[in-house]
Coordinates of C-alpha atoms in Angstrom, one line a residue:
M15 CA -14.7 14.8 -12.8
K16 CA -15.6 17.3 -10.1
K17 CA -14.1 16.9 -6.7
A18 CA -16.7 15.2 -4.4
K19 CA -17.7 16.5 -1.0
E20 CA -16.7 14.5 2.0
V21 CA -19.1 11.7 2.9
S22 CA -21.1 11.8 6.1
A23 CA -21.7 8.7 8.2
A24 CA -25.5 9.1 7.9
P25 CA -27.4 6.0 6.8
T26 CA -29.5 5.8 3.6
S27 CA -33.1 6.9 3.8
G28 CA -35.1 5.0 1.2
P29 CA -34.1 3.6 -2.2
L30 CA -31.2 5.0 -4.2
K31 CA -31.7 5.9 -7.8
I32 CA -28.9 4.4 -9.9
R33 CA -28.3 3.8 -13.6
V34 CA -27.4 0.3 -14.8
D35 CA -27.0 -0.4 -18.5
G36 CA -28.7 2.8 -19.4
K37 CA -31.7 2.2 -17.2
E38 CA -32.6 3.9 -14.0
R39 CA -33.1 1.5 -11.2
A40 CA -34.1 1.8 -7.5
F41 CA -32.0 -0.1 -5.0
D42 CA -32.7 -0.1 -1.3
I43 CA -29.9 -1.5 0.7
E44 CA -32.2 -1.7 3.8
N45 CA -34.7 -4.0 2.0
P46 CA -33.9 -7.7 2.9
T47 CA -35.2 -8.8 -0.5
L48 CA -32.7 -8.5 -3.3
P49 CA -34.2 -7.1 -6.5
D50 CA -34.6 -9.6 -9.4
W51 CA -32.5 -7.4 -11.7
V52 CA -29.6 -7.8 -9.3
E53 CA -30.1 -11.5 -8.6
D54 CA -30.4 -12.4 -12.3
N55 CA -27.2 -10.6 -13.3
K56 CA -24.9 -10.9 -10.3
L57 CA -22.6 -13.3 -12.0
T58 CA -22.7 -12.2 -15.6
A59 CA -22.6 -8.4 -14.8
G60 CA -20.0 -6.4 -16.8
G61 CA -19.6 -8.9 -19.5
Y62 CA -18.3 -11.7 -17.3
P63 CA -17.6 -14.7 -19.6
Y64 CA -19.2 -17.5 -17.5
D65 CA -22.8 -17.9 -16.5
R66 CA -22.1 -20.4 -13.7
K67 CA -19.7 -20.5 -10.8
M68 CA -16.9 -23.0 -10.7
K69 CA -18.1 -26.1 -9.0
S70 CA -17.0 -26.4 -5.4
E71 CA -15.4 -29.8 -5.8
E72 CA -13.2 -28.6 -8.7
Y73 CA -12.3 -25.5 -6.8
D74 CA -11.4 -27.2 -3.6
E75 CA -9.2 -29.7 -5.4
T76 CA -7.3 -27.1 -7.4
L77 CA -7.0 -24.7 -4.5
E78 CA -5.2 -27.3 -2.4
K79 CA -2.7 -28.1 -5.1
L80 CA -1.9 -24.4 -5.7
Q81 CA -1.6 -23.8 -1.9
I82 CA 1.0 -26.6 -1.8
E83 CA 2.9 -24.9 -4.5
L84 CA 2.7 -21.6 -2.5
V85 CA 4.3 -23.4 0.5
K86 CA 7.1 -24.6 -1.8
A87 CA 7.5 -21.0 -3.0
Q88 CA 7.8 -19.7 0.5
A89 CA 10.5 -22.2 1.3
W90 CA 12.4 -20.9 -1.7
L91 CA 12.0 -17.3 -0.5
Q92 CA 13.4 -18.2 2.9
S93 CA 16.4 -20.1 1.5
T94 CA 17.3 -17.5 -1.1
G95 CA 16.3 -14.3 0.7
K96 CA 14.1 -13.2 -2.3
R97 CA 11.1 -11.0 -1.5
V98 CA 7.5 -10.8 -2.8
M99 CA 5.1 -8.0 -2.5
A100 CA 1.5 -8.2 -3.9
L101 CA -1.0 -5.3 -3.8
F102 CA -4.7 -6.1 -4.0
E103 CA -6.9 -3.4 -5.3
G104 CA -10.5 -3.2 -6.7
R105 CA -13.9 -1.7 -6.0
D106 CA -15.4 -2.3 -2.6
A107 CA -16.6 -5.9 -2.3
A108 CA -14.3 -7.1 -5.1
G109 CA -13.0 -10.0 -3.0
K110 CA -9.6 -8.7 -2.0
G111 CA -9.7 -10.0 1.6
G112 CA -10.9 -13.4 0.6
T113 CA -8.3 -13.8 -2.1
I114 CA -5.5 -12.7 0.3
F115 CA -6.8 -15.2 2.9
V116 CA -6.5 -18.3 0.6
V117 CA -3.1 -17.1 -0.7
R118 CA -1.7 -16.9 2.9
Q119 CA -3.8 -19.7 4.5
Y120 CA -1.0 -22.2 4.8
L121 CA 2.0 -20.0 4.7
N122 CA 4.2 -19.6 7.7
P123 CA 2.9 -16.3 9.3
R124 CA 6.4 -15.5 10.6
T125 CA 7.5 -14.6 7.1
A126 CA 4.2 -14.0 5.4
R127 CA 2.5 -10.8 6.5
N128 CA -0.7 -9.0 5.4
V129 CA -0.9 -5.2 5.6
A130 CA -4.3 -3.5 5.9
L131 CA -3.8 0.0 7.1
T132 CA -6.4 2.3 8.6
K133 CA -6.8 5.9 7.8
P134 CA -3.6 8.0 8.3
T135 CA -2.8 9.3 11.8
P136 CA -2.1 13.0 12.2
T137 CA 1.7 12.2 12.2
E138 CA 1.3 10.2 9.0
M139 CA -0.7 13.0 7.4
G140 CA 2.4 15.2 7.8
Q141 CA 4.7 12.7 6.2
W142 CA 5.6 11.9 2.6
Y143 CA 2.6 10.1 1.2
F144 CA 4.3 6.8 0.5
Q145 CA 6.2 6.7 3.8
R146 CA 3.8 4.7 5.9
Y147 CA 3.6 2.0 3.2
V148 CA 7.4 1.7 2.9
D149 CA 7.6 0.9 6.6
H150 CA 5.8 -2.4 5.7
F151 CA 7.8 -3.5 2.7
P152 CA 9.3 -7.1 2.8
T153 CA 12.6 -7.9 4.2
S154 CA 14.8 -10.8 3.2
G155 CA 12.7 -14.0 2.6
E156 CA 9.3 -12.3 3.2
F157 CA 6.0 -12.6 1.3
V158 CA 3.9 -9.4 2.0
T159 CA 0.4 -8.7 0.8
F160 CA -1.4 -5.4 0.9
D161 CA -5.2 -5.2 1.3
R162 CA -5.4 -1.8 -0.4
S163 CA -2.3 0.3 -0.8
W164 CA -1.0 3.6 -1.8
Y165 CA -3.5 3.4 -4.7
N166 CA -6.1 4.7 -2.3
R167 CA -5.0 8.1 -3.7
A168 CA -6.0 6.9 -7.2
G169 CA -9.5 5.7 -6.3
V170 CA -11.5 6.4 -3.1
E171 CA -9.7 9.6 -2.2
P172 CA -10.3 11.6 -5.4
V173 CA -13.9 10.2 -5.7
M174 CA -14.8 11.0 -2.1
G175 CA -13.0 14.2 -1.8
F176 CA -10.3 13.0 0.6
C177 CA -7.5 14.5 -1.5
T178 CA -7.2 17.5 -3.7
P179 CA -7.0 17.3 -7.5
Q180 CA -3.4 18.5 -7.2
Q181 CA -2.6 15.7 -4.8
H182 CA -4.2 13.2 -7.1
E183 CA -2.3 14.4 -10.1
Q184 CA 1.0 14.5 -8.2
F185 CA 0.4 10.9 -7.1
L186 CA -0.2 9.7 -10.7
D187 CA 3.0 11.5 -11.8
E188 CA 5.2 10.2 -9.0
T189 CA 4.0 6.6 -8.6
P190 CA 5.7 5.1 -11.7
H191 CA 9.0 6.5 -10.4
F192 CA 8.3 5.0 -7.0
E193 CA 7.5 1.6 -8.4
R194 CA 10.5 1.6 -10.6
M195 CA 12.6 1.8 -7.5
I196 CA 10.7 -1.3 -6.1
S197 CA 11.4 -3.2 -9.3
N198 CA 15.1 -2.1 -9.4
E199 CA 15.4 -3.3 -5.8
G200 CA 14.7 -6.9 -7.0
I201 CA 11.4 -7.3 -5.2
H202 CA 8.9 -9.6 -7.0
F203 CA 6.2 -7.0 -7.3
F204 CA 2.5 -7.8 -8.2
K205 CA -0.3 -5.3 -8.6
F206 CA -3.7 -7.1 -8.8
W207 CA -6.9 -5.4 -9.7
L208 CA -10.0 -7.5 -9.0
N209 CA -12.7 -6.3 -11.4
I210 CA -16.4 -6.9 -10.7
G211 CA -19.7 -5.9 -12.4
R212 CA -22.2 -3.5 -10.9
E213 CA -24.9 -6.0 -10.0
T214 CA -22.1 -8.2 -8.5
Q215 CA -21.1 -5.4 -6.1
L216 CA -24.7 -4.6 -5.2
E217 CA -25.4 -8.3 -4.3
R218 CA -22.3 -8.5 -2.2
F219 CA -23.1 -5.2 -0.4
H220 CA -26.6 -6.6 0.3
D221 CA -25.2 -9.8 1.6
R222 CA -22.9 -7.9 4.0
R223 CA -25.7 -5.7 5.2
F224 CA -27.8 -8.6 6.3
S225 CA -25.1 -11.0 7.5
P226 CA -24.3 -11.0 11.2
L227 CA -20.8 -12.4 10.3
K228 CA -20.0 -9.9 7.5
S229 CA -21.8 -6.7 8.6
W230 CA -18.6 -5.2 9.9
K231 CA -17.4 -5.0 6.3
F232 CA -20.2 -2.7 5.3
S233 CA -19.6 1.0 6.0
P234 CA -21.1 4.4 5.2
I235 CA -18.4 4.8 2.6
D236 CA -19.9 1.8 0.8
V237 CA -23.3 3.3 0.9
A238 CA -22.0 6.6 -0.5
G239 CA -20.1 4.8 -3.2
I240 CA -23.2 3.0 -4.6
T241 CA -24.2 6.0 -6.6
K242 CA -20.6 6.8 -7.7
W243 CA -19.9 3.8 -9.9
D244 CA -19.1 5.9 -13.0
D245 CA -16.8 8.2 -11.0
Y246 CA -14.9 5.2 -9.8
T247 CA -14.7 3.9 -13.3
E248 CA -13.2 7.2 -14.5
V249 CA -10.5 7.3 -11.9
R250 CA -9.7 3.6 -12.3
D251 CA -9.2 4.0 -16.1
T252 CA -7.0 7.1 -15.5
M253 CA -5.0 5.1 -12.9
F254 CA -4.4 2.2 -15.4
E255 CA -3.3 4.6 -18.1
R256 CA -0.9 6.5 -15.9
T257 CA 0.6 3.7 -13.8
H258 CA 0.5 0.6 -15.9
K259 CA 4.2 0.1 -16.8
E260 CA 6.3 -2.8 -18.1
F261 CA 8.2 -2.9 -14.8
A262 CA 5.0 -2.7 -12.7
P263 CA 2.1 -3.9 -14.8
W264 CA -1.5 -4.0 -13.6
I265 CA -2.7 -7.6 -13.5
I266 CA -6.5 -7.5 -14.0
V267 CA -8.6 -10.4 -12.9
R268 CA -12.3 -10.6 -13.7
A269 CA -13.7 -11.5 -10.2
N270 CA -17.5 -12.0 -10.4
D271 CA -16.8 -15.6 -9.5
K272 CA -14.6 -15.5 -6.4
R273 CA -13.4 -19.1 -6.9
R274 CA -12.1 -18.6 -10.4
A275 CA -10.5 -15.2 -9.4
R276 CA -8.6 -16.7 -6.4
L277 CA -7.2 -19.5 -8.5
A278 CA -6.2 -17.0 -11.3
V279 CA -4.3 -14.8 -8.8
M280 CA -2.5 -17.8 -7.3
R281 CA -1.5 -19.1 -10.7
R282 CA 0.0 -15.8 -11.8
I283 CA 2.1 -15.5 -8.6
L284 CA 3.3 -19.1 -9.0
M285 CA 4.1 -18.8 -12.7
S286 CA 6.2 -15.7 -12.0
L287 CA 8.4 -17.1 -9.3
P288 CA 11.3 -19.4 -10.3
Y289 CA 11.1 -21.5 -7.1
D290 CA 12.7 -24.9 -6.5
G291 CA 10.4 -27.8 -7.4
R292 CA 7.9 -25.7 -9.3
D293 CA 5.4 -28.0 -11.0
L294 CA 3.9 -26.2 -14.0
D295 CA 1.6 -29.1 -14.8
V296 CA 0.0 -28.7 -11.3
I297 CA -0.2 -25.0 -11.6
G298 CA -1.9 -25.2 -15.0
K299 CA -2.5 -22.6 -17.6
E300 CA -4.1 -19.2 -17.2
D301 CA -7.6 -18.5 -18.4
K302 CA -7.2 -15.7 -20.8
K303 CA -10.9 -14.8 -20.4
L304 CA -10.3 -14.0 -16.8
I305 CA -6.8 -12.5 -16.4
G306 CA -4.8 -10.0 -18.5
E307 CA -2.7 -6.9 -18.2
G308 CA -3.3 -3.2 -18.6
P309 CA -6.2 -1.0 -19.8
S310 CA -6.7 -2.9 -23.0
F311 CA -7.9 -6.0 -21.1
L312 CA -11.1 -4.3 -20.0
G313 CA -13.9 -3.6 -22.4
K314 CA -16.5 -0.9 -22.3
Q315 CA -18.8 -3.0 -20.3
D316 CA -16.4 -3.2 -17.4

């Protein structure tokens, strides 16, 4: 893949030509009417295994039960001094922020932090790449989530030309060593990739573009990325191959349905922590259609 040029902040001018399932489609983010081919496939895109969203009543009931378990897990962290760190990665509009919100919703914010860093400052640009992230690692008893992480260098940076090929390669080479140190330190470490289909992403972009409450989420980078789906797929697959390790596995969640995805993430965290009073019957079993580990979990359609 060739190094992309830096992206300007200019808005789109007319429909974008993109290829979906081998067909060339026109998509105009400025048109308030969503195309039928997006609307009809927004849930099932990318081989998603369900054709209907989880019912809200079932979701709300299960969510509350899992959130109660998370509160119990936090109490265990505080009493034992154990630490949790969870990274949330995925394409733009994959649902990272919403998932983090429900995970943290009822946790004590004094010991449950979310980290969402802006672009590096000039000082940070001159530091070791991982340094600014290490500053936010959990201390004793803390539960820390990252809304994007050092894996920016494995995704948006190489696609958009914000790093050199050499920097990208160095990152892929060094990251497993870095994460082995995290594991050896005894931190409960999770790396979640929320995977969505192409029509799913386009529908969510469109929703953000025309929502007065969500418009701040939509950026020129999102517009530029619409035509770079295959480039993002290429770097994602390379990232999985190079950084999926037994001590730091990639946990992949099919996330076209936000409700199912959020519950799947919460279950994995709860099933992995040996906290006092853990109720496995309440937590339930994982849906193997929705959650798995490593590159082999994703098929060609993803």
